[in-house]
mmCIF file of C-alpha atoms in Angstrom:
data_model
loop_
_atom_site.group_PDB
_atom_site.id
_atom_site.type_symbol
_atom_site.label_atom_id
_atom_site.label_comp_id
_atom_site.label_asym_id
_atom_site.label_seq_id
_atom_site.Cartn_x
_atom_site.Cartn_y
_atom_site.Cartn_z
ATOM 1 C CA MET A 1 -57.566 -45.915 33.711
ATOM 2 C CA GLY A 2 -57.143 -47.642 37.240
ATOM 3 C CA LEU A 3 -57.573 -45.783 40.419
ATOM 4 C CA LEU A 4 -54.047 -45.353 41.089
ATOM 5 C CA GLU A 5 -53.119 -43.888 37.913
ATOM 6 C CA ARG A 6 -56.031 -41.402 38.252
ATOM 7 C CA LEU A 7 -54.930 -40.191 41.704
ATOM 8 C CA ARG A 8 -51.380 -39.883 40.275
ATOM 9 C CA LYS A 9 -52.841 -37.847 37.442
ATOM 10 C CA GLU A 10 -54.989 -35.676 39.522
ATOM 11 C CA TRP A 11 -52.430 -35.267 42.496
ATOM 12 C CA PHE A 12 -52.526 -31.444 42.490
ATOM 13 C CA ILE A 13 -56.247 -31.263 42.914
ATOM 14 C CA LEU A 14 -55.834 -33.864 45.779
ATOM 15 C CA GLY A 15 -53.003 -31.799 47.148
ATOM 16 C CA ILE A 16 -55.175 -28.734 47.413
ATOM 17 C CA VAL A 17 -57.941 -30.726 49.284
ATOM 18 C CA LEU A 18 -55.199 -32.062 51.769
ATOM 19 C CA VAL A 19 -53.455 -28.951 52.545
ATOM 20 C CA ILE A 20 -56.761 -27.186 53.397
ATOM 21 C CA ALA A 21 -57.492 -29.990 55.526
ATOM 22 C CA VAL A 22 -54.261 -29.973 57.086
ATOM 23 C CA ALA A 23 -54.746 -26.018 57.603
ATOM 24 C CA ARG A 24 -58.154 -26.775 59.377
ATOM 25 C CA LEU A 25 -56.389 -29.287 61.996
ATOM 26 C CA GLU A 26 -53.454 -27.356 62.450
ATOM 27 C CA ALA A 27 -53.420 -23.433 61.565
ATOM 28 C CA THR A 28 -50.786 -22.076 63.946
ATOM 29 C CA VAL A 29 -48.015 -23.623 61.899
ATOM 30 C CA GLY A 30 -48.783 -21.373 58.937
ATOM 31 C CA VAL A 31 -50.257 -18.317 60.218
ATOM 32 C CA LYS A 32 -48.316 -15.002 60.255
ATOM 33 C CA GLY A 33 -45.681 -15.058 62.937
ATOM 34 C CA GLY A 34 -45.728 -18.922 62.951
ATOM 35 C CA PRO A 35 -43.063 -21.356 62.732
ATOM 36 C CA LEU A 36 -43.315 -21.084 58.684
ATOM 37 C CA LYS A 37 -42.968 -17.507 58.758
ATOM 38 C CA PRO A 38 -45.096 -16.962 55.789
ATOM 39 C CA GLU A 39 -44.633 -13.136 55.886
ATOM 40 C CA ILE A 40 -41.200 -13.921 54.593
ATOM 41 C CA THR A 41 -41.029 -17.474 53.213
ATOM 42 C CA ILE A 42 -44.361 -17.177 51.157
ATOM 43 C CA THR A 43 -44.658 -13.404 50.397
ATOM 44 C CA TYR A 44 -41.216 -13.226 49.078
ATOM 45 C CA ILE A 45 -39.275 -16.551 48.624
ATOM 46 C CA ALA A 46 -42.212 -18.789 47.550
ATOM 47 C CA VAL A 47 -43.722 -16.097 45.030
ATOM 48 C CA SER A 48 -40.364 -15.127 43.744
ATOM 49 C CA ALA A 49 -39.520 -19.096 43.255
ATOM 50 C CA ILE A 50 -42.648 -19.700 41.104
ATOM 51 C CA PHE A 51 -41.780 -16.914 38.539
ATOM 52 C CA PHE A 52 -38.104 -17.668 38.844
ATOM 53 C CA ASN A 53 -39.203 -21.248 37.691
ATOM 54 C CA SER A 54 -41.289 -19.672 35.036
ATOM 55 C CA GLY A 55 -38.384 -17.763 33.567
ATOM 56 C CA LEU A 56 -36.306 -20.861 33.793
ATOM 57 C CA SER A 57 -38.647 -23.079 32.015
ATOM 58 C CA LEU A 58 -40.007 -20.636 29.281
ATOM 59 C CA LYS A 59 -38.815 -21.599 25.814
ATOM 60 C CA THR A 60 -39.091 -18.440 23.825
ATOM 61 C CA GLU A 61 -38.564 -20.102 20.431
ATOM 62 C CA GLU A 62 -41.810 -21.599 20.751
ATOM 63 C CA LEU A 63 -43.219 -18.168 20.237
ATOM 64 C CA THR A 64 -42.642 -18.422 16.611
ATOM 65 C CA SER A 65 -44.315 -21.755 16.035
ATOM 66 C CA ALA A 66 -47.670 -20.039 15.371
ATOM 67 C CA LEU A 67 -46.954 -16.379 15.196
ATOM 68 C CA MET A 68 -49.099 -15.973 11.871
ATOM 69 C CA HIS A 69 -52.546 -16.710 14.007
ATOM 70 C CA VAL A 70 -52.582 -13.201 14.766
ATOM 71 C CA LYS A 71 -56.362 -12.887 14.665
ATOM 72 C CA LEU A 72 -56.928 -15.866 16.976
ATOM 73 C CA HIS A 73 -54.527 -14.681 19.432
ATOM 74 C CA LEU A 74 -56.171 -11.220 19.448
ATOM 75 C CA PHE A 75 -59.371 -12.978 20.010
ATOM 76 C CA VAL A 76 -58.430 -15.109 23.130
ATOM 77 C CA GLN A 77 -56.422 -12.023 24.777
ATOM 78 C CA ILE A 78 -59.441 -9.651 24.245
ATOM 79 C CA PHE A 79 -62.031 -12.105 25.442
ATOM 80 C CA THR A 80 -59.865 -12.911 28.470
ATOM 81 C CA LEU A 81 -58.572 -9.698 29.522
ATOM 82 C CA VAL A 82 -61.624 -7.449 28.482
ATOM 83 C CA PHE A 83 -64.865 -9.261 27.959
ATOM 84 C CA PHE A 84 -64.550 -11.836 30.717
ATOM 85 C CA PRO A 85 -63.840 -9.422 33.621
ATOM 86 C CA THR A 86 -66.214 -6.812 32.432
ATOM 87 C CA ALA A 87 -69.055 -9.198 31.909
ATOM 88 C CA ILE A 88 -68.337 -10.770 35.485
ATOM 89 C CA TRP A 89 -68.438 -7.126 36.884
ATOM 90 C CA LEU A 90 -71.892 -6.374 35.355
ATOM 91 C CA PHE A 91 -73.068 -9.789 36.706
ATOM 92 C CA LEU A 92 -71.991 -9.041 40.368
ATOM 93 C CA GLN A 93 -74.009 -5.822 40.285
ATOM 94 C CA LEU A 94 -77.034 -8.007 40.237
ATOM 95 C CA LEU A 95 -75.612 -10.496 42.659
ATOM 96 C CA SER A 96 -74.431 -7.723 45.137
ATOM 97 C CA ILE A 97 -78.058 -7.450 46.442
ATOM 98 C CA THR A 98 -78.106 -11.168 47.361
ATOM 99 C CA PRO A 99 -77.247 -12.577 50.496
ATOM 100 C CA ILE A 100 -74.043 -14.289 49.055
ATOM 101 C CA ASN A 101 -70.888 -13.878 50.999
ATOM 102 C CA GLU A 102 -69.319 -10.423 49.470
ATOM 103 C CA TRP A 103 -65.673 -11.609 49.881
ATOM 104 C CA LEU A 104 -66.633 -14.822 47.629
ATOM 105 C CA LEU A 105 -68.326 -12.150 45.195
ATOM 106 C CA LYS A 106 -64.816 -10.190 45.184
ATOM 107 C CA GLY A 107 -62.961 -13.448 44.634
ATOM 108 C CA LEU A 108 -65.225 -14.190 41.597
ATOM 109 C CA GLN A 109 -64.223 -10.923 39.952
ATOM 110 C CA THR A 110 -60.524 -11.779 40.472
ATOM 111 C CA VAL A 111 -61.014 -14.907 38.698
ATOM 112 C CA GLY A 112 -62.510 -12.818 35.713
ATOM 113 C CA CYS A 113 -59.450 -10.755 35.650
ATOM 114 C CA MET A 114 -56.831 -13.639 35.636
ATOM 115 C CA PRO A 115 -54.746 -14.381 32.599
ATOM 116 C CA PRO A 116 -54.993 -17.472 30.771
ATOM 117 C CA PRO A 117 -53.359 -20.677 31.916
ATOM 118 C CA VAL A 118 -49.943 -22.388 31.065
ATOM 119 C CA SER A 119 -50.986 -25.728 30.372
ATOM 120 C CA SER A 120 -54.492 -27.075 30.939
ATOM 121 C CA ALA A 121 -55.801 -25.534 27.673
ATOM 122 C CA VAL A 122 -52.893 -26.931 25.714
ATOM 123 C CA ILE A 123 -53.602 -30.275 27.283
ATOM 124 C CA LEU A 124 -57.458 -30.427 26.235
ATOM 125 C CA THR A 125 -57.037 -28.845 22.793
ATOM 126 C CA LYS A 126 -54.598 -31.457 22.374
ATOM 127 C CA ALA A 127 -56.802 -34.218 23.514
ATOM 128 C CA VAL A 128 -59.548 -32.998 20.952
ATOM 129 C CA GLY A 129 -57.100 -32.738 18.078
ATOM 130 C CA GLY A 130 -57.592 -29.022 17.953
ATOM 131 C CA ASN A 131 -54.898 -26.427 16.952
ATOM 132 C CA GLU A 132 -52.335 -27.312 19.186
ATOM 133 C CA ALA A 133 -49.913 -24.937 17.841
ATOM 134 C CA ALA A 134 -52.141 -22.027 18.467
ATOM 135 C CA ALA A 135 -52.825 -23.112 22.008
ATOM 136 C CA ILE A 136 -49.062 -23.416 22.780
ATOM 137 C CA PHE A 137 -48.651 -20.255 21.379
ATOM 138 C CA ASN A 138 -51.024 -18.577 23.761
ATOM 139 C CA SER A 139 -49.416 -20.366 26.357
ATOM 140 C CA ALA A 140 -45.938 -19.495 25.434
ATOM 141 C CA PHE A 141 -46.892 -15.789 24.709
ATOM 142 C CA GLY A 142 -48.696 -15.748 28.096
ATOM 143 C CA SER A 143 -45.682 -16.709 29.819
ATOM 144 C CA PHE A 144 -43.219 -14.518 27.755
ATOM 145 C CA LEU A 145 -45.544 -11.680 28.882
ATOM 146 C CA VAL A 146 -46.156 -13.077 32.175
ATOM 147 C CA SER A 147 -44.841 -10.078 34.108
ATOM 148 C CA ASN A 148 -47.153 -7.817 31.857
ATOM 149 C CA ALA A 149 -50.017 -10.438 32.181
ATOM 150 C CA VAL A 150 -49.609 -10.170 36.125
ATOM 151 C CA PHE A 151 -49.583 -6.310 36.021
ATOM 152 C CA ILE A 152 -52.414 -6.034 33.716
ATOM 153 C CA ALA A 153 -54.491 -8.596 35.780
ATOM 154 C CA SER A 154 -53.524 -6.818 38.921
ATOM 155 C CA ALA A 155 -54.564 -3.654 37.562
ATOM 156 C CA LEU A 156 -58.060 -5.207 36.324
ATOM 157 C CA ILE A 157 -58.596 -6.456 40.055
ATOM 158 C CA VAL A 158 -57.819 -3.258 41.580
ATOM 159 C CA LEU A 159 -60.141 -1.412 39.129
ATOM 160 C CA PHE A 160 -63.042 -3.560 39.187
ATOM 161 C CA LEU A 161 -62.972 -3.927 42.838
ATOM 162 C CA THR A 162 -62.766 -0.233 43.363
ATOM 163 C CA LEU A 163 -65.371 0.899 40.860
ATOM 164 C CA GLY A 164 -68.289 2.525 42.913
ATOM 165 C CA SER A 165 -66.014 2.432 46.227
ATOM 166 C CA SER A 166 -64.377 5.233 47.977
ATOM 167 C CA SER A 167 -61.702 2.991 49.668
ATOM 168 C CA SER A 168 -58.150 3.931 48.729
ATOM 169 C CA VAL A 169 -55.715 1.539 47.012
ATOM 170 C CA PRO A 170 -52.108 1.394 47.722
ATOM 171 C CA PHE A 171 -50.869 1.213 44.105
ATOM 172 C CA THR A 172 -47.217 1.872 44.720
ATOM 173 C CA SER A 173 -46.600 -0.823 47.383
ATOM 174 C CA ILE A 174 -48.693 -3.344 45.139
ATOM 175 C CA PHE A 175 -46.656 -2.783 41.866
ATOM 176 C CA SER A 176 -43.467 -2.265 43.445
ATOM 177 C CA GLN A 177 -43.889 -5.605 45.267
ATOM 178 C CA LEU A 178 -44.971 -7.181 41.935
ATOM 179 C CA PHE A 179 -41.872 -5.798 40.274
ATOM 180 C CA MET A 180 -39.542 -7.376 42.995
ATOM 181 C CA THR A 181 -41.445 -10.991 43.183
ATOM 182 C CA VAL A 182 -42.556 -11.257 39.812
ATOM 183 C CA VAL A 183 -40.463 -9.256 36.871
ATOM 184 C CA VAL A 184 -37.202 -9.620 38.531
ATOM 185 C CA PRO A 185 -37.121 -13.651 39.280
ATOM 186 C CA LEU A 186 -38.502 -13.926 35.740
ATOM 187 C CA ILE A 187 -35.934 -12.111 33.951
ATOM 188 C CA ILE A 188 -33.281 -13.862 36.252
ATOM 189 C CA GLY A 189 -34.627 -17.165 35.407
ATOM 190 C CA GLN A 190 -34.458 -16.142 31.722
ATOM 191 C CA ILE A 191 -30.812 -15.186 32.183
ATOM 192 C CA VAL A 192 -30.057 -18.186 33.828
ATOM 193 C CA ARG A 193 -31.694 -20.635 31.336
ATOM 194 C CA ARG A 194 -29.276 -18.953 28.549
ATOM 195 C CA TYR A 195 -26.382 -20.326 30.313
ATOM 196 C CA ILE A 196 -27.623 -23.962 31.170
ATOM 197 C CA LYS A 197 -30.152 -24.558 28.006
ATOM 198 C CA ASP A 198 -28.310 -27.748 27.115
ATOM 199 C CA TRP A 199 -28.620 -29.126 30.536
ATOM 200 C CA LEU A 200 -32.163 -28.261 30.869
ATOM 201 C CA GLU A 201 -33.069 -29.965 27.423
ATOM 202 C CA ARG A 202 -30.952 -33.055 28.458
ATOM 203 C CA LYS A 203 -32.326 -33.424 31.988
ATOM 204 C CA LYS A 204 -35.997 -31.994 31.654
ATOM 205 C CA PRO A 205 -36.616 -30.851 35.224
ATOM 206 C CA PRO A 206 -40.263 -31.420 36.419
ATOM 207 C CA PHE A 207 -40.926 -27.392 36.379
ATOM 208 C CA GLY A 208 -44.798 -27.918 36.491
ATOM 209 C CA ALA A 209 -44.483 -30.231 39.469
ATOM 210 C CA ILE A 210 -42.132 -27.728 41.347
ATOM 211 C CA SER A 211 -44.267 -24.840 40.673
ATOM 212 C CA SER A 212 -47.394 -26.951 41.796
ATOM 213 C CA CYS A 213 -45.636 -28.035 45.101
ATOM 214 C CA VAL A 214 -44.693 -24.154 45.829
ATOM 215 C CA LEU A 215 -48.237 -23.191 44.984
ATOM 216 C CA LEU A 216 -49.623 -25.832 47.639
ATOM 217 C CA MET A 217 -47.512 -24.152 50.540
ATOM 218 C CA ILE A 218 -48.823 -20.751 49.476
ATOM 219 C CA ILE A 219 -52.387 -22.168 49.846
ATOM 220 C CA TYR A 220 -51.930 -23.948 52.985
ATOM 221 C CA THR A 221 -50.572 -20.564 54.827
ATOM 222 C CA THR A 222 -53.514 -18.684 53.070
ATOM 223 C CA PHE A 223 -55.972 -20.981 54.702
ATOM 224 C CA CYS A 224 -53.963 -21.287 57.961
ATOM 225 C CA ASP A 225 -54.549 -17.493 58.495
ATOM 226 C CA THR A 226 -58.313 -18.112 57.820
ATOM 227 C CA PHE A 227 -59.115 -20.886 60.269
ATOM 228 C CA ALA A 228 -57.188 -18.979 62.915
ATOM 229 C CA ASN A 229 -59.277 -16.156 62.776
ATOM 230 C CA PRO A 230 -62.437 -16.614 64.797
ATOM 231 C CA ASN A 231 -64.174 -13.852 62.718
ATOM 232 C CA ILE A 232 -64.300 -15.471 59.427
ATOM 233 C CA ASP A 233 -67.082 -17.545 58.683
ATOM 234 C CA LEU A 234 -68.192 -19.103 55.262
ATOM 235 C CA ASP A 235 -71.748 -20.270 55.069
ATOM 236 C CA LYS A 236 -72.519 -23.286 53.031
ATOM 237 C CA PHE A 237 -75.351 -21.408 51.032
ATOM 238 C CA SER A 238 -72.881 -18.795 49.646
ATOM 239 C CA LEU A 239 -70.326 -21.611 48.653
ATOM 240 C CA ILE A 240 -72.804 -23.738 46.776
ATOM 241 C CA ILE A 241 -74.246 -20.783 45.088
ATOM 242 C CA ILE A 242 -70.506 -19.810 44.049
ATOM 243 C CA VAL A 243 -69.948 -23.425 42.652
ATOM 244 C CA PHE A 244 -73.069 -23.370 40.560
ATOM 245 C CA ILE A 245 -71.954 -19.836 39.222
ATOM 246 C CA ILE A 246 -68.711 -21.015 38.335
ATOM 247 C CA PHE A 247 -69.742 -23.940 36.050
ATOM 248 C CA SER A 248 -72.709 -21.883 34.780
ATOM 249 C CA VAL A 249 -70.279 -19.037 33.720
ATOM 250 C CA GLN A 250 -67.733 -21.401 32.262
ATOM 251 C CA MET A 251 -70.302 -23.258 30.270
ATOM 252 C CA SER A 252 -71.867 -20.070 29.009
ATOM 253 C CA PHE A 253 -68.626 -18.425 27.870
ATOM 254 C CA MET A 254 -67.540 -21.873 26.103
ATOM 255 C CA ILE A 255 -70.924 -21.544 24.306
ATOM 256 C CA LEU A 256 -70.108 -17.913 23.441
ATOM 257 C CA THR A 257 -66.683 -18.273 22.043
ATOM 258 C CA PHE A 258 -67.926 -21.401 20.062
ATOM 259 C CA LEU A 259 -70.728 -18.985 18.617
ATOM 260 C CA PHE A 260 -68.425 -16.341 18.072
ATOM 261 C CA SER A 261 -65.954 -18.473 16.347
ATOM 262 C CA THR A 262 -67.706 -20.285 14.096
ATOM 263 C CA ARG A 263 -69.516 -17.322 12.386
ATOM 264 C CA ASP A 264 -69.366 -17.213 8.512
ATOM 265 C CA ASN A 265 -66.977 -14.416 8.627
ATOM 266 C CA SER A 266 -64.745 -15.370 11.232
ATOM 267 C CA ASN A 267 -62.504 -17.475 8.952
ATOM 268 C CA PHE A 268 -61.317 -19.722 11.799
ATOM 269 C CA THR A 269 -61.039 -23.509 11.259
ATOM 270 C CA PRO A 270 -62.686 -26.217 13.390
ATOM 271 C CA ALA A 271 -59.363 -26.636 14.978
ATOM 272 C CA ASP A 272 -58.817 -22.873 15.717
ATOM 273 C CA THR A 273 -62.262 -22.889 17.350
ATOM 274 C CA VAL A 274 -61.228 -25.744 19.824
ATOM 275 C CA ALA A 275 -58.091 -23.779 20.694
ATOM 276 C CA ILE A 276 -60.200 -20.482 21.127
ATOM 277 C CA ILE A 277 -62.861 -22.289 23.192
ATOM 278 C CA PHE A 278 -60.178 -23.585 25.877
ATOM 279 C CA CYS A 279 -57.650 -20.812 25.957
ATOM 280 C CA SER A 280 -60.328 -17.989 26.103
ATOM 281 C CA THR A 281 -62.439 -19.451 29.042
ATOM 282 C CA HIS A 282 -59.456 -20.967 31.175
ATOM 283 C CA LYS A 283 -57.917 -19.113 34.122
ATOM 284 C CA SER A 284 -54.355 -19.523 35.511
ATOM 285 C CA LEU A 285 -54.222 -20.766 39.216
ATOM 286 C CA THR A 286 -50.315 -20.701 39.213
ATOM 287 C CA LEU A 287 -50.317 -17.120 38.359
ATOM 288 C CA GLY A 288 -53.224 -16.382 40.422
ATOM 289 C CA ILE A 289 -52.866 -17.335 43.796
ATOM 290 C CA PRO A 290 -49.293 -15.785 44.065
ATOM 291 C CA MET A 291 -50.837 -12.513 42.405
ATOM 292 C CA LEU A 292 -53.727 -12.512 45.259
ATOM 293 C CA LYS A 293 -51.284 -13.005 47.866
ATOM 294 C CA ILE A 294 -49.744 -9.659 46.591
ATOM 295 C CA VAL A 295 -52.517 -7.663 45.827
ATOM 296 C CA PHE A 296 -54.546 -8.478 48.763
ATOM 297 C CA ALA A 297 -51.823 -8.797 51.378
ATOM 298 C CA GLY A 298 -52.941 -8.057 54.964
ATOM 299 C CA TYR A 299 -56.519 -8.719 54.152
ATOM 300 C CA GLU A 300 -58.073 -11.225 56.551
ATOM 301 C CA HIS A 301 -60.500 -12.421 54.095
ATOM 302 C CA LEU A 302 -57.703 -13.258 51.498
ATOM 303 C CA SER A 303 -58.537 -16.916 51.835
ATOM 304 C CA LEU A 304 -62.231 -16.263 50.741
ATOM 305 C CA ILE A 305 -61.172 -14.326 47.989
ATOM 306 C CA SER A 306 -59.140 -17.129 46.868
ATOM 307 C CA VAL A 307 -61.823 -19.725 46.903
ATOM 308 C CA PRO A 308 -63.687 -19.038 43.797
ATOM 309 C CA LEU A 309 -60.338 -19.410 41.751
ATOM 310 C CA LEU A 310 -59.516 -22.746 43.797
ATOM 311 C CA ILE A 311 -62.713 -23.799 42.560
ATOM 312 C CA TYR A 312 -62.506 -22.585 39.157
ATOM 313 C CA HIS A 313 -59.295 -24.468 38.376
ATOM 314 C CA PRO A 314 -60.609 -27.948 38.732
ATOM 315 C CA ALA A 315 -63.795 -27.189 37.457
ATOM 316 C CA GLN A 316 -62.335 -25.952 34.117
ATOM 317 C CA ILE A 317 -60.278 -29.122 33.777
ATOM 318 C CA LEU A 318 -63.356 -31.327 34.957
ATOM 319 C CA LEU A 319 -65.802 -29.785 32.477
ATOM 320 C CA GLY A 320 -63.237 -29.542 29.605
ATOM 321 C CA SER A 321 -62.647 -33.289 30.079
ATOM 322 C CA LEU A 322 -66.138 -33.996 30.102
ATOM 323 C CA LEU A 323 -66.600 -31.951 26.795
ATOM 324 C CA VAL A 324 -63.550 -33.378 25.020
ATOM 325 C CA PRO A 325 -65.568 -36.374 23.388
ATOM 326 C CA THR A 326 -68.572 -33.899 22.218
ATOM 327 C CA ILE A 327 -66.111 -31.086 20.898
ATOM 328 C CA LYS A 328 -63.935 -33.698 18.870
ATOM 329 C CA SER A 329 -66.983 -35.232 17.387
ATOM 330 C CA TRP A 330 -68.121 -32.002 16.090
ATOM 331 C CA MET A 331 -64.787 -30.912 15.023
ATOM 332 C CA VAL A 332 -64.416 -34.073 12.917
ATOM 333 C CA SER A 333 -67.929 -33.866 11.274
ATOM 334 C CA ARG A 334 -66.958 -30.183 10.418
ATOM 335 C CA GLN A 335 -63.862 -31.053 8.915
ATOM 336 C CA LYS A 336 -65.167 -33.802 6.879
ATOM 337 C CA ALA A 337 -68.075 -31.331 5.647
ATOM 338 C CA GLN A 338 -65.500 -28.779 4.490
ATOM 339 C CA LYS A 339 -63.508 -31.143 2.750
ATOM 340 C CA LEU A 340 -66.466 -32.334 0.833
ATOM 341 C CA THR A 341 -67.367 -28.711 -0.373
ATOM 342 C CA ARG A 342 -63.971 -28.134 -1.370
ATOM 343 C CA GLN A 343 -63.805 -31.288 -3.546
ATOM 344 C CA PRO A 344 -64.502 -30.241 -7.190
ATOM 345 C CA LYS A 345 -67.998 -31.821 -8.570
ATOM 346 C CA ALA A 346 -67.358 -34.610 -11.246
ATOM 347 C CA PRO A 347 -68.192 -33.654 -14.517
ATOM 348 C CA VAL A 348 -71.783 -34.710 -15.977
ATOM 349 C CA LYS A 349 -71.538 -37.567 -18.523
ATOM 350 C CA VAL A 350 -74.091 -36.853 -21.547
#
């Protein structure tokens, strides 16, 4: 793969680096009250646009393609929304006594509460040759229940970040804004899709690229607030430790899901295991950043809370891509072994 092709493929990750750099150079454009008016254009218009786009692009018919894999889907959802955030919370109780920046640790907890992504797990599952239908189902199911997933993830964030804390949380304002900027645009998008479905099928608009561009705008304004605030300081030690923790958590959970899904009584095929590994451990940046913008509206440390998720996204793609050959080799060898065990033994000639 040539350099230009690689850059074109990874344009979104490069875009994240670019908008953060631009925010560092000129923060006054995207701060609250600045020319972009992010308190309106981002908080309401941009976030709503992402979920309207999700509603417009969602093919609800895909939900039936792998509907029978109930056990697999339950495994993924329980691991993602129950085990993952709980394990991170327990781990952070140990890290809370360290000098690591507390807002980065809070951001790490929010990563644990995020729903699965819409596409990256499917892409990697397909690259390995795993159960793509199951991965697509989880993505489509997650998109179909995106409003519920956002509400659940938001509730988890509030729950885990307030455990042991005496601070009050404005539940009413958080969930009312979630309803207006997530549920309503999503429903409108689905309604509009019903009337222009044929046109969408013919033209195939770049829904992913549109959402990614809006997401870059959200990230830019978030970091503008950070760089414009002289009271916020991020030490390199904390950042390096967080990067190490993120890669360690991803690798550990991939191994854990592998061990769980390959037990003798699990009844998962090798292809199922591949889908489980990626779908259970990946987290959604597309849903996550707008969600953090709503839940932590008004927090001056919002950008620091966002940092772990911004690191987790490219890390999951990088680590997953590096492991594709290894996982594919295991899957193929396991499938061959299973075929041999199923073949009837030839009769012994006397």
